[in-house]
Short mmCIF file of N, CA and C in Angstrom, two decimals:
data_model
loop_
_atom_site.label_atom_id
_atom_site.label_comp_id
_atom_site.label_asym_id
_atom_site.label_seq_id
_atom_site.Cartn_x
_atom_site.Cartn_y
_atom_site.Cartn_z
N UNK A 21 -141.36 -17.29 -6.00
CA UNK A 21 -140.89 -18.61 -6.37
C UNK A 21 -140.07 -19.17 -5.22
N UNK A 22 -140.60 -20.35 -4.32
CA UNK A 22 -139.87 -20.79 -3.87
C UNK A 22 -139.63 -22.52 -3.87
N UNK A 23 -138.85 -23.01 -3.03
CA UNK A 23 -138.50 -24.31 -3.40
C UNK A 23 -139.28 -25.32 -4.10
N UNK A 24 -140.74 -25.30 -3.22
CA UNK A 24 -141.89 -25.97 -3.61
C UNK A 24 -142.48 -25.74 -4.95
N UNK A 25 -142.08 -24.26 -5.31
CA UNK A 25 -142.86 -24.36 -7.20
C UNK A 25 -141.70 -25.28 -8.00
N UNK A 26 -140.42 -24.57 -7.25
CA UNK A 26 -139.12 -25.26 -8.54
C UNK A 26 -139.41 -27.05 -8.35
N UNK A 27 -139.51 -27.37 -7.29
CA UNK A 27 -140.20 -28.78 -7.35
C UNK A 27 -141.45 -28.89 -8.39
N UNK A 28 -142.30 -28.53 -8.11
CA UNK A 28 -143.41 -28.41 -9.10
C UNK A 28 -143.23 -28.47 -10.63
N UNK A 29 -142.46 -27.31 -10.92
CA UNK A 29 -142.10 -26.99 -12.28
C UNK A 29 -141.12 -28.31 -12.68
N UNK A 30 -140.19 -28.88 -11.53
CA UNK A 30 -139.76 -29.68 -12.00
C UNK A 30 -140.58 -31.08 -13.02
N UNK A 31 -141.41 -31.70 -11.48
CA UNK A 31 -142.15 -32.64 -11.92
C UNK A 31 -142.86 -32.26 -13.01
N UNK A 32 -143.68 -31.32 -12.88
CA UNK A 32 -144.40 -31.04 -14.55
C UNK A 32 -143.87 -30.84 -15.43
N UNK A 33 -142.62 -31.04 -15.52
CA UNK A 33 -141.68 -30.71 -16.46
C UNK A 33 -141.63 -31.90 -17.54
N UNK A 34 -141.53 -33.22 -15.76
CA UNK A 34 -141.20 -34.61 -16.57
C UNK A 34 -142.48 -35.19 -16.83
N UNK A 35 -143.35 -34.53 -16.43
CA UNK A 35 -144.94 -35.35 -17.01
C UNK A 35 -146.03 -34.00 -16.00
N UNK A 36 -146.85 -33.87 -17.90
CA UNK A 36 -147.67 -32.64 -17.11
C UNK A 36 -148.58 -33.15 -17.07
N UNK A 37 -148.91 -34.52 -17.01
CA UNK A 37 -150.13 -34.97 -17.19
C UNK A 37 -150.23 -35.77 -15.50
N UNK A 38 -149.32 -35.44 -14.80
CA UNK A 38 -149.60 -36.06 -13.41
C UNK A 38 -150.90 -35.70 -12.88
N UNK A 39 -151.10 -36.17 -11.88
CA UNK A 39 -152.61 -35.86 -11.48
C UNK A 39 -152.52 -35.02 -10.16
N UNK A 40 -152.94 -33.84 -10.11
CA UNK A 40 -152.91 -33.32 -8.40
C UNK A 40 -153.02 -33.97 -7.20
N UNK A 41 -153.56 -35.06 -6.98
CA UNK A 41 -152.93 -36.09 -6.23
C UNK A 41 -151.74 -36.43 -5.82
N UNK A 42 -150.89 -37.17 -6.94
CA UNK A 42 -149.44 -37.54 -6.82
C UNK A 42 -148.94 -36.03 -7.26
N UNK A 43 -149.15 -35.23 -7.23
CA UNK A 43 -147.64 -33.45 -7.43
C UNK A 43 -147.79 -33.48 -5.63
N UNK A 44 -149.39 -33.71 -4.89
CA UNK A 44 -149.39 -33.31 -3.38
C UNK A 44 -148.61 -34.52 -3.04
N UNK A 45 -148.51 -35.36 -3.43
CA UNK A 45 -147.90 -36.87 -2.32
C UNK A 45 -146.15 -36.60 -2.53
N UNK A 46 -146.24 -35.93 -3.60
CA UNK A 46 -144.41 -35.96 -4.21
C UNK A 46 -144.35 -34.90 -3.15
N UNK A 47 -144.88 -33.63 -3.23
CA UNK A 47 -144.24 -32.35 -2.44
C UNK A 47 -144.60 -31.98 -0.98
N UNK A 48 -145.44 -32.82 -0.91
CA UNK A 48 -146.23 -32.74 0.47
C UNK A 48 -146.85 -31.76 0.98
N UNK A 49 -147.96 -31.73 0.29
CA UNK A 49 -148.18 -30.20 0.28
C UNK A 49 -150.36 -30.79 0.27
N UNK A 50 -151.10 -30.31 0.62
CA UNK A 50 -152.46 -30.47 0.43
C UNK A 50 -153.14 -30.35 -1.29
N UNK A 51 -153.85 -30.83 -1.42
CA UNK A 51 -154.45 -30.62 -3.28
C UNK A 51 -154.57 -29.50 -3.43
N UNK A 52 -155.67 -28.67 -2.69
CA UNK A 52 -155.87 -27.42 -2.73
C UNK A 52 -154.67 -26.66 -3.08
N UNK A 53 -153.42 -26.68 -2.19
CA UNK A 53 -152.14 -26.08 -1.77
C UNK A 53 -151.57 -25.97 -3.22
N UNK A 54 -151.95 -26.98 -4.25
CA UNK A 54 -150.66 -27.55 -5.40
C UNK A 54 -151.69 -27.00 -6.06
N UNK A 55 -153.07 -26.97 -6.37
CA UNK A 55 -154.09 -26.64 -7.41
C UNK A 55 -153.84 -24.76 -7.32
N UNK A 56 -153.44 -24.18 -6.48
CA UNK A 56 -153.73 -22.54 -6.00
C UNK A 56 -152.18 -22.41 -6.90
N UNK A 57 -151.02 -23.10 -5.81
CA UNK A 57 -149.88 -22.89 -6.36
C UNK A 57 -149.34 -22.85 -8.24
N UNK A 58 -149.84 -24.06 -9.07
CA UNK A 58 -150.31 -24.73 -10.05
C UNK A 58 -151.10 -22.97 -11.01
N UNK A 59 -152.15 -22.86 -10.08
CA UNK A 59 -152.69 -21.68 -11.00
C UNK A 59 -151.77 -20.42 -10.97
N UNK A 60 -151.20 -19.71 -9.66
CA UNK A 60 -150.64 -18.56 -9.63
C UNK A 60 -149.10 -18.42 -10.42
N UNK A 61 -148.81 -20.28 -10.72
CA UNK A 61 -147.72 -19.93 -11.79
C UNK A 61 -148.04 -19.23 -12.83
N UNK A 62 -149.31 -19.92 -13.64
CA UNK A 62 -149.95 -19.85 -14.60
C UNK A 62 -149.80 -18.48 -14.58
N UNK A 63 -151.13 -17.52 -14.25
CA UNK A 63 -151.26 -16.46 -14.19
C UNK A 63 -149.49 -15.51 -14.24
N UNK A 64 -148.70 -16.07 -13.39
CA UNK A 64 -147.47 -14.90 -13.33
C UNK A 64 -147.11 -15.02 -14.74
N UNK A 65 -147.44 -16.40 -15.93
CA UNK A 65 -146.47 -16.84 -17.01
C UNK A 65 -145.54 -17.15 -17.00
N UNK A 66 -145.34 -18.43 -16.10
CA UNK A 66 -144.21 -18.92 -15.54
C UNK A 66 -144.30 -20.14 -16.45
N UNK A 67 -145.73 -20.71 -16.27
CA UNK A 67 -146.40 -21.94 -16.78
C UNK A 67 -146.87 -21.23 -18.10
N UNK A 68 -146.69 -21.64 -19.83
CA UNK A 68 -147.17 -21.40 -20.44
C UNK A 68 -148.30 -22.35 -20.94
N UNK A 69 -147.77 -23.46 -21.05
CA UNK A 69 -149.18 -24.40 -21.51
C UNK A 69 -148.46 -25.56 -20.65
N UNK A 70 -149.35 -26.91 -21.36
CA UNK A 70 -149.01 -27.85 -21.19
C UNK A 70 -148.99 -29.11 -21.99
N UNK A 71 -147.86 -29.44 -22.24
CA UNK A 71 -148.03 -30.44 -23.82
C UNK A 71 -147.57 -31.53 -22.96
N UNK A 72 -147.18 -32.09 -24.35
CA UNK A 72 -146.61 -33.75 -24.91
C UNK A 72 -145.74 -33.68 -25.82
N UNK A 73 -144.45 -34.76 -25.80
CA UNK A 73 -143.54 -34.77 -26.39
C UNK A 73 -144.12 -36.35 -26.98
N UNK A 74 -143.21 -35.93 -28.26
CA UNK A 74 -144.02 -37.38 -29.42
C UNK A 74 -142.83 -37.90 -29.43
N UNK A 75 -142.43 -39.47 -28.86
CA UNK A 75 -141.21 -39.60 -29.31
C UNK A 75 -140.92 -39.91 -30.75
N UNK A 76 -139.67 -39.35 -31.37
CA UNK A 76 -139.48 -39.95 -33.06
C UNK A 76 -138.96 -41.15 -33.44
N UNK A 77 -138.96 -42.02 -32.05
CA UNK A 77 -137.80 -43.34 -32.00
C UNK A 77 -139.21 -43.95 -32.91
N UNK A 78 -140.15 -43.94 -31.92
CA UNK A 78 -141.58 -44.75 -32.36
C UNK A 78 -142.30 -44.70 -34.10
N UNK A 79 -141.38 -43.19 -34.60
CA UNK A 79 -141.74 -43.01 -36.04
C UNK A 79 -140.11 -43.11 -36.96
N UNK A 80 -139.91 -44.48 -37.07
CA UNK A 80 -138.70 -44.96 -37.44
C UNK A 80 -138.19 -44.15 -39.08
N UNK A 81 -138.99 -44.50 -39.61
CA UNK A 81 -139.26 -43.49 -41.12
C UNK A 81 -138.62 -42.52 -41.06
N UNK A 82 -139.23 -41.44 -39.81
CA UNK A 82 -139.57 -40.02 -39.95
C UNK A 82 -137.35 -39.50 -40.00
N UNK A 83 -137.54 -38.53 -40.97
CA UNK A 83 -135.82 -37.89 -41.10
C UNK A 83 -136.38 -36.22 -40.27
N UNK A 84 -135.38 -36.33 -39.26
CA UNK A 84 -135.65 -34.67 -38.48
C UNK A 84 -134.24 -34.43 -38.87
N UNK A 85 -134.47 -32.82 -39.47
CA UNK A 85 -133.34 -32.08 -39.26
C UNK A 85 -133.36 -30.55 -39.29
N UNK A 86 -131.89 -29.84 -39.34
CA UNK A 86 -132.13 -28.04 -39.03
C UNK A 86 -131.31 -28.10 -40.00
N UNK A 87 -132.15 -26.88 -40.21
CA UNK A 87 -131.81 -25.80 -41.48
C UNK A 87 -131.85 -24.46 -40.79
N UNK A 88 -130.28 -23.92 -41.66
CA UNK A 88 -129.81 -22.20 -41.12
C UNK A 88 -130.62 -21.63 -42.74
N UNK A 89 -131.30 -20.65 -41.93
CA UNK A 89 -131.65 -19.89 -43.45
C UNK A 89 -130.98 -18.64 -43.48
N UNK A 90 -130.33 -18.21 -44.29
CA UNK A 90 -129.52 -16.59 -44.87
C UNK A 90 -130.03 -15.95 -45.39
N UNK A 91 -129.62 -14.88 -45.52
CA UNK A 91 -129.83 -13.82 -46.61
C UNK A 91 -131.25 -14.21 -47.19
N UNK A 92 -131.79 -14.22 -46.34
CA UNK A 92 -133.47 -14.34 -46.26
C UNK A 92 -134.01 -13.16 -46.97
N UNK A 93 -134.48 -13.11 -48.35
CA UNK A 93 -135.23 -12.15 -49.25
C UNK A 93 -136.44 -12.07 -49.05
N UNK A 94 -137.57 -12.45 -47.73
CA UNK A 94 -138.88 -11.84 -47.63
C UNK A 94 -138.50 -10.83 -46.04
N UNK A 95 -139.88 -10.18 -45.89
CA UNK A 95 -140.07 -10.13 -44.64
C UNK A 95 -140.16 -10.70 -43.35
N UNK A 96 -140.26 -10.46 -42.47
CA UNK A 96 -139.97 -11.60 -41.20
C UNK A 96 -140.95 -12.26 -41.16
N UNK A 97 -142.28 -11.61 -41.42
CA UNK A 97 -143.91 -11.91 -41.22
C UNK A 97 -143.55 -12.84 -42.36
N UNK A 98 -144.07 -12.63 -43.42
CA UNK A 98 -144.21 -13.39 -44.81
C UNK A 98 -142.97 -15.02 -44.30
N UNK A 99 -142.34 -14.74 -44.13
CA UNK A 99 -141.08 -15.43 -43.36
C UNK A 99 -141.40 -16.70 -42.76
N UNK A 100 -142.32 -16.18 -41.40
CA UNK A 100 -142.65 -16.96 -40.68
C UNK A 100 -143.83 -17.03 -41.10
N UNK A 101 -144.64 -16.57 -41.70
CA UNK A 101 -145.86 -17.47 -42.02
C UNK A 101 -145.59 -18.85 -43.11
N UNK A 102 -145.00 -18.63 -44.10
CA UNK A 102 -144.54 -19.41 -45.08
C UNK A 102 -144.08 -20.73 -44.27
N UNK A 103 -143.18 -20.49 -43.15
CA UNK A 103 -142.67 -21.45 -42.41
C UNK A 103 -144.00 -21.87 -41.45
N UNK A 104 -144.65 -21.53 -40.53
CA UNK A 104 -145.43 -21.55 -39.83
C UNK A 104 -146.45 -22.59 -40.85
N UNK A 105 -146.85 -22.34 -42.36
CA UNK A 105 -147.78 -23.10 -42.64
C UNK A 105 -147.55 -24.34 -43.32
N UNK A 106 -146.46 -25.11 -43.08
CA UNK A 106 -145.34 -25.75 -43.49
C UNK A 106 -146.06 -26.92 -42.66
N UNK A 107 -146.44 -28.57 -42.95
CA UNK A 107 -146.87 -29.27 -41.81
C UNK A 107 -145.33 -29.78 -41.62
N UNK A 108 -144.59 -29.86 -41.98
CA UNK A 108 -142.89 -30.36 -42.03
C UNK A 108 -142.24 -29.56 -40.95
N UNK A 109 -142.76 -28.65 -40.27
CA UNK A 109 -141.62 -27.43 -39.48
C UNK A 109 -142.25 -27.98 -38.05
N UNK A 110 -141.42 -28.13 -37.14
CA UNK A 110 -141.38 -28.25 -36.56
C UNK A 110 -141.32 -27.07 -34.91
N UNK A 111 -140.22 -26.19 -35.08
CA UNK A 111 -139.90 -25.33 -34.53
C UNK A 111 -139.06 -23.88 -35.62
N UNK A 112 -138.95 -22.84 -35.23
CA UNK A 112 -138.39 -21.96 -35.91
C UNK A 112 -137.71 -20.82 -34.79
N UNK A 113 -136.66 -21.03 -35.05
CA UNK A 113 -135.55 -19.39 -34.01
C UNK A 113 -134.83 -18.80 -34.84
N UNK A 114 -135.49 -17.31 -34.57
CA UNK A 114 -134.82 -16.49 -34.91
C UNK A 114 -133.26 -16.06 -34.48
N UNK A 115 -132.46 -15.75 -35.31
CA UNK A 115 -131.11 -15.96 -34.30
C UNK A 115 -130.43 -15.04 -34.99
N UNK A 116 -129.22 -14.37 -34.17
CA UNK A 116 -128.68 -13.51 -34.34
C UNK A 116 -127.07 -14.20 -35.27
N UNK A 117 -126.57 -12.78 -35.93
CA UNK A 117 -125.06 -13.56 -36.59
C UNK A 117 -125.71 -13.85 -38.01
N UNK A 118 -124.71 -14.18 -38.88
CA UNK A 118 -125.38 -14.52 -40.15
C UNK A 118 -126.01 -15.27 -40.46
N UNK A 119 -127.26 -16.09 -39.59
CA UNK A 119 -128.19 -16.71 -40.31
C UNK A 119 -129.71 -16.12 -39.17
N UNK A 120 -130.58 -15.88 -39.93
CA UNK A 120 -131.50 -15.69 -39.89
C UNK A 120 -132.19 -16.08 -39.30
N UNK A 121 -132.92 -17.32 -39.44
CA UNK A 121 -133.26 -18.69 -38.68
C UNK A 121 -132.49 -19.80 -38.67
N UNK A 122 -133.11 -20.52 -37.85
CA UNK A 122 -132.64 -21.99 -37.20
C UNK A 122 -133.97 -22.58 -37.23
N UNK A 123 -134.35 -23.84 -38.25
CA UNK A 123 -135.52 -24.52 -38.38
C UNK A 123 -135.30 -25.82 -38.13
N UNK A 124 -136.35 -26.42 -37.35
CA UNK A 124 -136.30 -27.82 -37.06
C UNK A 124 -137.00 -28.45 -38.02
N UNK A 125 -136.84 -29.57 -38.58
CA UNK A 125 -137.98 -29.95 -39.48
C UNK A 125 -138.57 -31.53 -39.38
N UNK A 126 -139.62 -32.12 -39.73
CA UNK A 126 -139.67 -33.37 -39.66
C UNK A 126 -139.73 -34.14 -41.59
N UNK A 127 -139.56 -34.49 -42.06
CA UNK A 127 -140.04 -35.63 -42.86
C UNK A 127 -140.36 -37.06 -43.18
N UNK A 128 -140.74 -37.56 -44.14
CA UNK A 128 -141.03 -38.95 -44.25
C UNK A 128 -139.89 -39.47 -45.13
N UNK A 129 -138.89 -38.57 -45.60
CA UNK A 129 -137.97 -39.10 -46.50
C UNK A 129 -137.50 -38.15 -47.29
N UNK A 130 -136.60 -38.82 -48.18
CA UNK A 130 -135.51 -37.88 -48.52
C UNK A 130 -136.23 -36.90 -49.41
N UNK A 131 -137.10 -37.21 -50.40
CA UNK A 131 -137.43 -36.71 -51.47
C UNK A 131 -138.20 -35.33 -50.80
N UNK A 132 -139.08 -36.00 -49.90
CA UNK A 132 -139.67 -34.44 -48.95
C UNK A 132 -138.61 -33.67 -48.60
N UNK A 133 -137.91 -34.44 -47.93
CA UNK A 133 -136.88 -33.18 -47.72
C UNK A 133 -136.17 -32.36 -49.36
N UNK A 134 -136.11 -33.02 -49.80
CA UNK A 134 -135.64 -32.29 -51.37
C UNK A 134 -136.59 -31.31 -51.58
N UNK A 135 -137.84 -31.49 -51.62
CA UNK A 135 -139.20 -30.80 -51.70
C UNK A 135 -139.19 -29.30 -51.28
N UNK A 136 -138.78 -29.72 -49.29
CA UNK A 136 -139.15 -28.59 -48.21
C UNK A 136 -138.03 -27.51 -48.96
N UNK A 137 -136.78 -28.26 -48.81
CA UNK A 137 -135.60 -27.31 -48.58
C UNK A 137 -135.62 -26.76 -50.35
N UNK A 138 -136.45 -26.88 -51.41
CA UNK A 138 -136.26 -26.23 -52.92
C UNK A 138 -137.43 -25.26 -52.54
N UNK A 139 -138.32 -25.30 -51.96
CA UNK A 139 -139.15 -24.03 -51.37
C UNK A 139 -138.06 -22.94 -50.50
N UNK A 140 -137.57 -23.78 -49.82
CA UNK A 140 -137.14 -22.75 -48.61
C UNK A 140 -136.01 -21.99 -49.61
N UNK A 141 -134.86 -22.79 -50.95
CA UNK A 141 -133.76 -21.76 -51.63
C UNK A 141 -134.53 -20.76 -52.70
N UNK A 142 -136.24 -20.63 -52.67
CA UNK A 142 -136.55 -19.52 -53.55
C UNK A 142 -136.31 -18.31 -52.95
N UNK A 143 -136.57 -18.50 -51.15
CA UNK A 143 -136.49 -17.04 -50.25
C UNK A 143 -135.03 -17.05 -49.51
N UNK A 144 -134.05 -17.99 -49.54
CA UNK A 144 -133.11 -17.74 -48.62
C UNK A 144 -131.72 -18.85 -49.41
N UNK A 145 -130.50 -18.63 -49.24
CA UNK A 145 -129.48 -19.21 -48.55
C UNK A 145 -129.87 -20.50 -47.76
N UNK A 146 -129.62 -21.81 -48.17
CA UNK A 146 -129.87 -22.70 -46.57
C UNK A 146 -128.66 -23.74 -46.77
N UNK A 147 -128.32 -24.34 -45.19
CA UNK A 147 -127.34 -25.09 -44.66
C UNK A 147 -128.45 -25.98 -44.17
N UNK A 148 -128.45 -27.42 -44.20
CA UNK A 148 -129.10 -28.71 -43.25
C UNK A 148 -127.91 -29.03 -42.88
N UNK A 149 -128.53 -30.37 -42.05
CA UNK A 149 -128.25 -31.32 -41.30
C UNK A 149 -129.03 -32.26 -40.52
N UNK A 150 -128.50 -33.45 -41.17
CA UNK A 150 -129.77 -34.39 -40.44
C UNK A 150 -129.48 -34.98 -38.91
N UNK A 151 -130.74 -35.03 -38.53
CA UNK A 151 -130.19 -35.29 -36.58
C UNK A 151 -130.01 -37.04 -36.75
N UNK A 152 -129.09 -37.26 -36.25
CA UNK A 152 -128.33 -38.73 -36.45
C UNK A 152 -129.16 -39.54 -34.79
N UNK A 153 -128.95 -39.07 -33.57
CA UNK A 153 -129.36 -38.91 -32.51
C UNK A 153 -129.69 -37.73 -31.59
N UNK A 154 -130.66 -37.91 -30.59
CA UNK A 154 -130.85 -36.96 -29.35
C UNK A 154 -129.96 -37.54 -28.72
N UNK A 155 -128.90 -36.49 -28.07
CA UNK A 155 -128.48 -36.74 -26.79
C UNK A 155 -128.96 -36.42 -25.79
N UNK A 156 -129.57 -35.13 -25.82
CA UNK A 156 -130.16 -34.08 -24.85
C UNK A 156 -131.28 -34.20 -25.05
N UNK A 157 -132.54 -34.35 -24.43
CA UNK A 157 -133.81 -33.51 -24.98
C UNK A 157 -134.52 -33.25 -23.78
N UNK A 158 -135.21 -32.11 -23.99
CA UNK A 158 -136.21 -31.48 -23.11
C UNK A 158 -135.49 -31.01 -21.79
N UNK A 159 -134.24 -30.49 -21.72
CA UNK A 159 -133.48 -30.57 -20.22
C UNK A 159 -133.87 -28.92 -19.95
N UNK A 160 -134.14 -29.70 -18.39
CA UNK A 160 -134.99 -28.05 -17.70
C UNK A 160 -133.93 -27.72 -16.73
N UNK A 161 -133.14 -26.48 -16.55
CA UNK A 161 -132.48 -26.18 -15.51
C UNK A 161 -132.71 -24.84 -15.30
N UNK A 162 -133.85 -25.35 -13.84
CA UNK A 162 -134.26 -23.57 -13.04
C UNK A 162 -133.10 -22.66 -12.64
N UNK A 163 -131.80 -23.44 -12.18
CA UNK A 163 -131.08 -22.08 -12.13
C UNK A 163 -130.72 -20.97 -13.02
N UNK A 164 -130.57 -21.36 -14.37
CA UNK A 164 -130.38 -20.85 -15.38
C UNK A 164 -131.27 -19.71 -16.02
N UNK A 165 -132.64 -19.98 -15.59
CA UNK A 165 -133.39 -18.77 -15.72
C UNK A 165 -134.11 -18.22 -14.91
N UNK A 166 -132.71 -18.22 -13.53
CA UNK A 166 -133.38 -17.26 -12.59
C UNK A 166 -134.26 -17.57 -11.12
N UNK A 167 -134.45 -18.77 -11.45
CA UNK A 167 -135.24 -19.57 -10.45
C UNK A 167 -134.24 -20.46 -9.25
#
């Protein structure tokens, strides 16, 4: 890893949909050079995929929030599948200390959320909170893991 990937990783960070063209004109580097570089992240698993972020400003409706789950009465599997087949979940971390998980969730309104979270108190303890604003989102800092 050197300067030129953390550049890389940067820009694809803020749009992975750039075109190998403009990553070579930003880093100065040949297509070939950024397409080889580009793959051997990949391969190390540096690069896991490559998405899209949906903004939620654009889905005015939509209520996001996290839920701590406790004293969680299934298995981890059963756990996370239950959550996993949820179209409302968003993200799920496992976390250490007295709660179990940390779930992100999306809805269309309150009543869903009444819905999600009377499923989720048959298997667990839960704490919400609804996200009022992002302050932060998506912030990448290579020093932090090592890079």
């Amino acid at each position: 890893m050197d300067k030129t990937d953390r550049k890389l990783l940067e820009i694809l960070h803020e749009n992975s949909r750039i075109s190998i063209v403009e990553l070579s004109q930003k880093v100065n580097l040949s297509r070939p050079s950024i397409k080889e570089r580009i793959n051997k992240l990949i391969e190390k698993g540096i690069i896991t995929n490559f998405t899209i972020q949906i903004s939620s400003e654009q889905f005015k409706e939509n209520i996001t929030f996290f839920t701590e789950l406790s004293q969680v009465r299934l298995p981890v599997e059963k756990t996370l599948n239950l959550l996993r087949s949820s179209p409302y979940v968003n993200e799920v971390y496992i976390v250490s200390g007295e709660v179990n998980y940390l779930v992100k969730a999306t809805v269309s309104n309150t009543t869903e959320m009444k819905d999600v979270l009377a499923k989720w108190m048959q298997f667990s303890n839960i704490k919400s909170s609804i996200v009022l604003e992002t302050a932060i989102d998506n912030q990448l800092n290579l020093d932090l893991i090592g890079f």
